[in-house]
Amino acid sequence: MSDGLPAIRLLLIRPDSGHDDFAMQARDSGARVFHHPVMSVEPISSRAIEATLRQLDGWDKAIFVSRTAVRLCFSRLRALSLRWPSGLEAYAVGKSTAGELLKEGVDVQVPEKMMSSEGLLALSSLQHVAGKTILIFCGEGGRELLAHTLGQRGAAVSRCELYRRQPNLAEKEVIESLLAGQELDLIVAHSGELMENLLSLVGEGLHLHLKDLPIVVPSARVAGLAFEAGFREVVQAGSALPEAMVSAIAEWYSKQ
């Protein structure tokens, strides 16, 4: 990445967390980042969530699928004057999510290579879980792979849905303007759900412009979804980690 990413104009579409490491690294490499989230995150409040948090010591393992899930879980625990049970094993789908748990003083297991649900399911400590109780902290909807696979392995699995994602209609006009003005070189989609929301947000008259742009994705699964959606050039990174995504863009740029 020594040559940097001069003049590359990137559209970053994931929700704004207030501090985006990918955006920072991309800008440090010289890229111009247009951060326009196609989804917003809305916390869910319910008595069921509160009841679950009050009974955490009854679970064997807990899995966090995102940084948002960690932040909302621990903010709720603090509001209820509760602490994370010392005997509850914690897992994170990726290193960024694991980092949030470490900030809370919680030891966490994370995939060594593939930062995804598939990578998590490959961990040795999740192979023999018959009779174990597993709680998944996540958003409303989303992939069912973790719950389905762990259930097949004999675990009793429940989901604690802490937030819901809503289409961010406020960004529709500016994204369409960037596309119509040919002001973008690359789309950065950290998940299939984000890509699908982008396609639904942008008017069909601009879909050809959109799908003519290369799209950067974090995995083979999302790459497959991008090809199915009609994107003509898909750049697959090794993971969703900021350095992996930026490295994939730099490699793509070096070949232009």
CSV table of C-alpha atoms in Angstrom, one decimal:
chain,number,residue,atom,x,y,z
A,1,MET,CA,0.0,0.0,0.0
A,2,SER,CA,3.0,2.3,-0.3
A,3,ASP,CA,1.5,4.0,-3.3
A,4,GLY,CA,-1.6,4.9,-1.4
A,5,LEU,CA,-5.0,5.5,-2.9
A,6,PRO,CA,-4.8,9.0,-4.5
A,7,ALA,CA,-7.9,10.3,-6.1
A,8,ILE,CA,-10.0,7.2,-5.4
A,9,ARG,CA,-13.5,8.2,-4.5
A,10,LEU,CA,-15.2,5.6,-2.2
A,11,LEU,CA,-18.9,5.4,-1.2
A,12,LEU,CA,-19.0,3.8,2.3
A,13,ILE,CA,-22.6,2.7,3.2
A,14,ARG,CA,-22.5,1.1,6.6
A,15,PRO,CA,-24.1,2.8,9.6
A,16,ASP,CA,-22.2,5.6,11.2
A,17,SER,CA,-20.8,4.5,14.6
A,18,GLY,CA,-19.1,7.8,15.3
A,19,HIS,CA,-15.6,6.4,14.7
A,20,ASP,CA,-15.1,4.4,11.6
A,21,ASP,CA,-11.6,2.7,11.4
A,22,PHE,CA,-12.0,1.8,7.8
A,23,ALA,CA,-12.8,5.4,6.8
A,24,MET,CA,-9.9,6.7,8.8
A,25,GLN,CA,-7.4,4.2,7.2
A,26,ALA,CA,-8.8,4.8,3.7
A,27,ARG,CA,-8.4,8.6,4.1
A,28,ASP,CA,-4.9,8.2,5.5
A,29,SER,CA,-4.1,6.3,2.3
A,30,GLY,CA,-5.3,9.2,0.3
A,31,ALA,CA,-8.8,8.2,-0.7
A,32,ARG,CA,-11.7,10.5,-0.6
A,33,VAL,CA,-14.5,8.8,1.4
A,34,PHE,CA,-18.1,9.7,1.0
A,35,HIS,CA,-19.8,8.2,4.1
A,36,HIS,CA,-23.5,7.9,3.5
A,37,PRO,CA,-25.1,5.1,5.5
A,38,VAL,CA,-28.0,3.3,3.8
A,39,MET,CA,-29.3,2.0,7.1
A,40,SER,CA,-29.7,3.5,10.6
A,41,VAL,CA,-29.7,1.5,13.8
A,42,GLU,CA,-32.6,1.9,16.3
A,43,PRO,CA,-32.2,0.3,19.8
A,44,ILE,CA,-35.0,-2.0,20.9
A,45,SER,CA,-36.4,-1.7,24.4
A,46,SER,CA,-38.6,-4.4,25.9
A,47,ARG,CA,-39.2,-6.2,29.1
A,48,ALA,CA,-38.1,-9.5,27.5
A,49,ILE,CA,-34.6,-8.0,26.9
A,50,GLU,CA,-34.5,-6.8,30.6
A,51,ALA,CA,-35.5,-10.2,31.8
A,52,THR,CA,-32.9,-11.9,29.7
A,53,LEU,CA,-30.1,-9.7,31.0
A,54,ARG,CA,-31.2,-10.3,34.6
A,55,GLN,CA,-30.8,-14.1,34.0
A,56,LEU,CA,-27.4,-14.1,32.2
A,57,ASP,CA,-25.8,-16.4,34.8
A,58,GLY,CA,-28.2,-19.1,33.6
A,59,TRP,CA,-26.4,-19.4,30.2
A,60,ASP,CA,-23.3,-21.3,29.2
A,61,LYS,CA,-22.2,-19.2,26.3
A,62,ALA,CA,-23.0,-15.9,24.7
A,63,ILE,CA,-22.2,-14.8,21.1
A,64,PHE,CA,-22.1,-11.1,19.9
A,65,VAL,CA,-22.5,-10.5,16.2
A,66,SER,CA,-21.6,-6.8,16.1
A,67,ARG,CA,-20.0,-3.9,18.0
A,68,THR,CA,-23.5,-2.4,18.3
A,69,ALA,CA,-24.7,-5.5,20.1
A,70,VAL,CA,-21.9,-5.3,22.6
A,71,ARG,CA,-22.5,-1.5,23.2
A,72,LEU,CA,-26.2,-1.9,23.7
A,73,CYS,CA,-25.9,-5.0,25.9
A,74,PHE,CA,-23.5,-3.3,28.3
A,75,SER,CA,-25.2,0.0,28.4
A,76,ARG,CA,-28.4,-1.9,29.4
A,77,LEU,CA,-26.5,-3.9,32.0
A,78,ARG,CA,-25.1,-0.7,33.5
A,79,ALA,CA,-28.6,0.9,33.5
A,80,LEU,CA,-29.9,-2.2,35.4
A,81,SER,CA,-26.9,-2.1,37.8
A,82,LEU,CA,-25.9,-5.6,36.6
A,83,ARG,CA,-22.5,-7.1,35.8
A,84,TRP,CA,-21.4,-9.7,33.2
A,85,PRO,CA,-21.3,-13.1,34.9
A,86,SER,CA,-17.7,-14.4,35.4
A,87,GLY,CA,-18.7,-17.9,34.3
A,88,LEU,CA,-20.4,-16.9,31.0
A,89,GLU,CA,-18.1,-17.6,28.0
A,90,ALA,CA,-18.2,-14.8,25.4
A,91,TYR,CA,-17.7,-15.1,21.7
A,92,ALA,CA,-17.4,-12.4,18.9
A,93,VAL,CA,-17.8,-12.9,15.2
A,94,GLY,CA,-14.9,-10.5,14.4
A,95,LYS,CA,-12.0,-8.6,16.0
A,96,SER,CA,-13.7,-5.3,16.2
A,97,THR,CA,-16.6,-6.8,18.1
A,98,ALA,CA,-14.1,-8.6,20.3
A,99,GLY,CA,-12.3,-5.3,21.0
A,100,GLU,CA,-15.5,-3.9,22.4
A,101,LEU,CA,-15.9,-6.8,24.8
A,102,LEU,CA,-12.3,-6.5,25.9
A,103,LYS,CA,-13.0,-2.8,26.7
A,104,GLU,CA,-15.7,-4.1,29.0
A,105,GLY,CA,-13.2,-6.4,30.7
A,106,VAL,CA,-14.7,-9.5,29.2
A,107,ASP,CA,-12.5,-12.3,27.9
A,108,VAL,CA,-13.6,-13.3,24.5
A,109,GLN,CA,-13.0,-16.0,21.9
A,110,VAL,CA,-12.9,-15.0,18.2
A,111,PRO,CA,-12.2,-16.7,14.9
A,112,GLU,CA,-8.5,-16.9,14.1
A,113,LYS,CA,-8.8,-16.4,10.4
A,114,MET,CA,-12.2,-16.2,8.9
A,115,MET,CA,-14.0,-13.3,10.6
A,116,SER,CA,-17.6,-14.5,10.0
A,117,SER,CA,-20.3,-16.7,11.4
A,118,GLU,CA,-18.6,-19.6,9.5
A,119,GLY,CA,-15.3,-18.8,11.1
A,120,LEU,CA,-16.9,-18.7,14.6
A,121,LEU,CA,-18.6,-22.0,14.0
A,122,ALA,CA,-15.3,-23.6,13.2
A,123,LEU,CA,-13.9,-22.9,16.7
A,124,SER,CA,-13.1,-26.1,18.6
A,125,SER,CA,-15.0,-24.9,21.7
A,126,LEU,CA,-18.3,-24.7,19.7
A,127,GLN,CA,-18.1,-28.1,18.1
A,128,HIS,CA,-19.5,-30.2,21.0
A,129,VAL,CA,-22.2,-28.1,22.5
A,130,ALA,CA,-25.0,-30.7,23.0
A,131,GLY,CA,-26.9,-29.8,26.2
A,132,LYS,CA,-25.4,-26.3,26.4
A,133,THR,CA,-27.4,-23.1,26.5
A,134,ILE,CA,-26.2,-20.4,24.0
A,135,LEU,CA,-27.5,-16.8,23.8
A,136,ILE,CA,-26.9,-14.7,20.6
A,137,PHE,CA,-26.9,-10.9,21.0
A,138,CYS,CA,-27.8,-9.5,17.6
A,139,GLY,CA,-30.1,-7.2,15.7
A,140,GLU,CA,-33.6,-7.9,14.5
A,141,GLY,CA,-33.6,-10.3,11.5
A,142,GLY,CA,-30.3,-11.1,9.9
A,143,ARG,CA,-28.6,-14.4,9.3
A,144,GLU,CA,-29.9,-17.5,11.1
A,145,LEU,CA,-26.7,-19.6,10.4
A,146,LEU,CA,-25.4,-19.4,14.0
A,147,ALA,CA,-28.6,-20.4,15.7
A,148,HIS,CA,-29.5,-23.1,13.1
A,149,THR,CA,-26.0,-24.7,13.2
A,150,LEU,CA,-25.6,-24.6,16.9
A,151,GLY,CA,-29.1,-26.0,17.3
A,152,GLN,CA,-28.2,-28.9,15.0
A,153,ARG,CA,-25.2,-29.6,17.2
A,154,GLY,CA,-27.6,-30.1,20.2
A,155,ALA,CA,-27.4,-26.7,21.9
A,156,ALA,CA,-30.4,-24.8,23.2
A,157,VAL,CA,-30.1,-21.5,21.4
A,158,SER,CA,-31.9,-18.2,21.9
A,159,ARG,CA,-31.5,-14.8,20.2
A,160,CYS,CA,-31.6,-11.5,22.2
A,161,GLU,CA,-32.4,-8.9,19.5
A,162,LEU,CA,-31.2,-5.5,20.8
A,163,TYR,CA,-31.7,-3.3,17.7
A,164,ARG,CA,-33.4,-3.0,14.4
A,165,ARG,CA,-32.0,-1.6,11.2
A,166,GLN,CA,-34.1,0.9,9.2
A,167,PRO,CA,-33.6,2.2,5.6
A,168,ASN,CA,-31.9,5.6,5.8
A,169,LEU,CA,-34.1,7.5,3.3
A,170,ALA,CA,-32.3,10.7,4.2
A,171,GLU,CA,-29.3,9.6,2.2
A,172,LYS,CA,-31.2,8.7,-1.0
A,173,GLU,CA,-30.9,12.0,-2.7
A,174,VAL,CA,-27.2,12.6,-2.1
A,175,ILE,CA,-26.2,9.0,-3.1
A,176,GLU,CA,-28.3,9.3,-6.3
A,177,SER,CA,-26.6,12.7,-7.0
A,178,LEU,CA,-23.1,11.2,-6.6
A,179,LEU,CA,-24.1,8.3,-9.0
A,180,ALA,CA,-25.7,10.6,-11.6
A,181,GLY,CA,-22.7,12.9,-11.5
A,182,GLN,CA,-20.2,10.0,-11.9
A,183,GLU,CA,-18.4,11.2,-8.8
A,184,LEU,CA,-17.7,7.7,-7.4
A,185,ASP,CA,-15.0,5.1,-8.3
A,186,LEU,CA,-15.9,2.3,-5.9
A,187,ILE,CA,-18.6,1.1,-3.5
A,188,VAL,CA,-17.7,-0.4,-0.1
A,189,ALA,CA,-20.3,-2.8,1.3
A,190,HIS,CA,-19.4,-4.6,4.5
A,191,SER,CA,-22.4,-7.0,4.3
A,192,GLY,CA,-24.9,-8.4,1.9
A,193,GLU,CA,-27.7,-6.6,3.9
A,194,LEU,CA,-26.0,-3.2,3.3
A,195,MET,CA,-25.7,-3.9,-0.4
A,196,GLU,CA,-29.4,-4.9,-0.7
A,197,ASN,CA,-30.4,-1.7,1.1
A,198,LEU,CA,-28.3,0.3,-1.3
A,199,LEU,CA,-30.0,-1.3,-4.2
A,200,SER,CA,-33.5,-0.6,-2.8
A,201,LEU,CA,-32.6,3.0,-1.8
A,202,VAL,CA,-31.3,4.0,-5.3
A,203,GLY,CA,-33.9,4.5,-8.0
A,204,GLU,CA,-34.0,1.8,-10.7
A,205,GLY,CA,-33.0,4.4,-13.3
A,206,LEU,CA,-29.5,4.6,-11.7
A,207,HIS,CA,-29.0,0.9,-11.2
A,208,LEU,CA,-26.9,0.6,-14.3
A,209,HIS,CA,-24.6,3.4,-13.1
A,210,LEU,CA,-24.4,1.7,-9.7
A,211,LYS,CA,-23.7,-1.8,-11.0
A,212,ASP,CA,-21.0,-0.5,-13.4
A,213,LEU,CA,-19.0,0.5,-10.3
A,214,PRO,CA,-16.6,-2.0,-8.6
A,215,ILE,CA,-17.9,-3.1,-5.2
A,216,VAL,CA,-15.6,-4.1,-2.4
A,217,VAL,CA,-17.0,-6.9,-0.1
A,218,PRO,CA,-15.5,-8.8,2.9
A,219,SER,CA,-16.1,-12.4,2.0
A,220,ALA,CA,-16.9,-15.0,-0.7
A,221,ARG,CA,-20.5,-15.2,0.5
A,222,VAL,CA,-21.1,-11.5,0.0
A,223,ALA,CA,-19.2,-11.6,-3.3
A,224,GLY,CA,-21.6,-14.2,-4.5
A,225,LEU,CA,-24.5,-12.0,-3.6
A,226,ALA,CA,-23.0,-9.1,-5.4
A,227,PHE,CA,-22.6,-11.1,-8.6
A,228,GLU,CA,-26.1,-12.4,-8.3
A,229,ALA,CA,-27.4,-8.8,-7.9
A,230,GLY,CA,-25.7,-7.8,-11.2
A,231,PHE,CA,-22.5,-6.0,-10.1
A,232,ARG,CA,-20.0,-6.5,-12.9
A,233,GLU,CA,-16.8,-6.2,-10.9
A,234,VAL,CA,-16.5,-7.5,-7.3
A,235,VAL,CA,-13.4,-7.0,-5.2
A,236,GLN,CA,-13.2,-9.5,-2.4
A,237,ALA,CA,-11.2,-8.7,0.7
A,238,GLY,CA,-9.9,-11.3,3.1
A,239,SER,CA,-12.2,-10.1,5.9
A,240,ALA,CA,-14.2,-7.1,7.1
A,241,LEU,CA,-11.3,-5.8,9.1
A,242,PRO,CA,-10.3,-2.2,8.0
A,243,GLU,CA,-6.8,-3.2,7.0
A,244,ALA,CA,-8.1,-6.1,4.9
A,245,MET,CA,-10.6,-3.9,3.1
A,246,VAL,CA,-8.1,-1.1,2.5
A,247,SER,CA,-5.5,-3.6,1.3
A,248,ALA,CA,-8.0,-5.1,-1.2
A,249,ILE,CA,-8.8,-1.7,-2.6
A,250,ALA,CA,-5.1,-0.9,-2.9
A,251,GLU,CA,-4.4,-4.1,-4.8
A,252,TRP,CA,-7.3,-3.4,-7.1
A,253,TYR,CA,-6.1,0.2,-7.6
A,254,SER,CA,-2.5,-1.0,-8.4
A,255,LYS,CA,-3.9,-3.0,-11.4
A,256,GLN,CA,-5.8,-0.1,-12.9
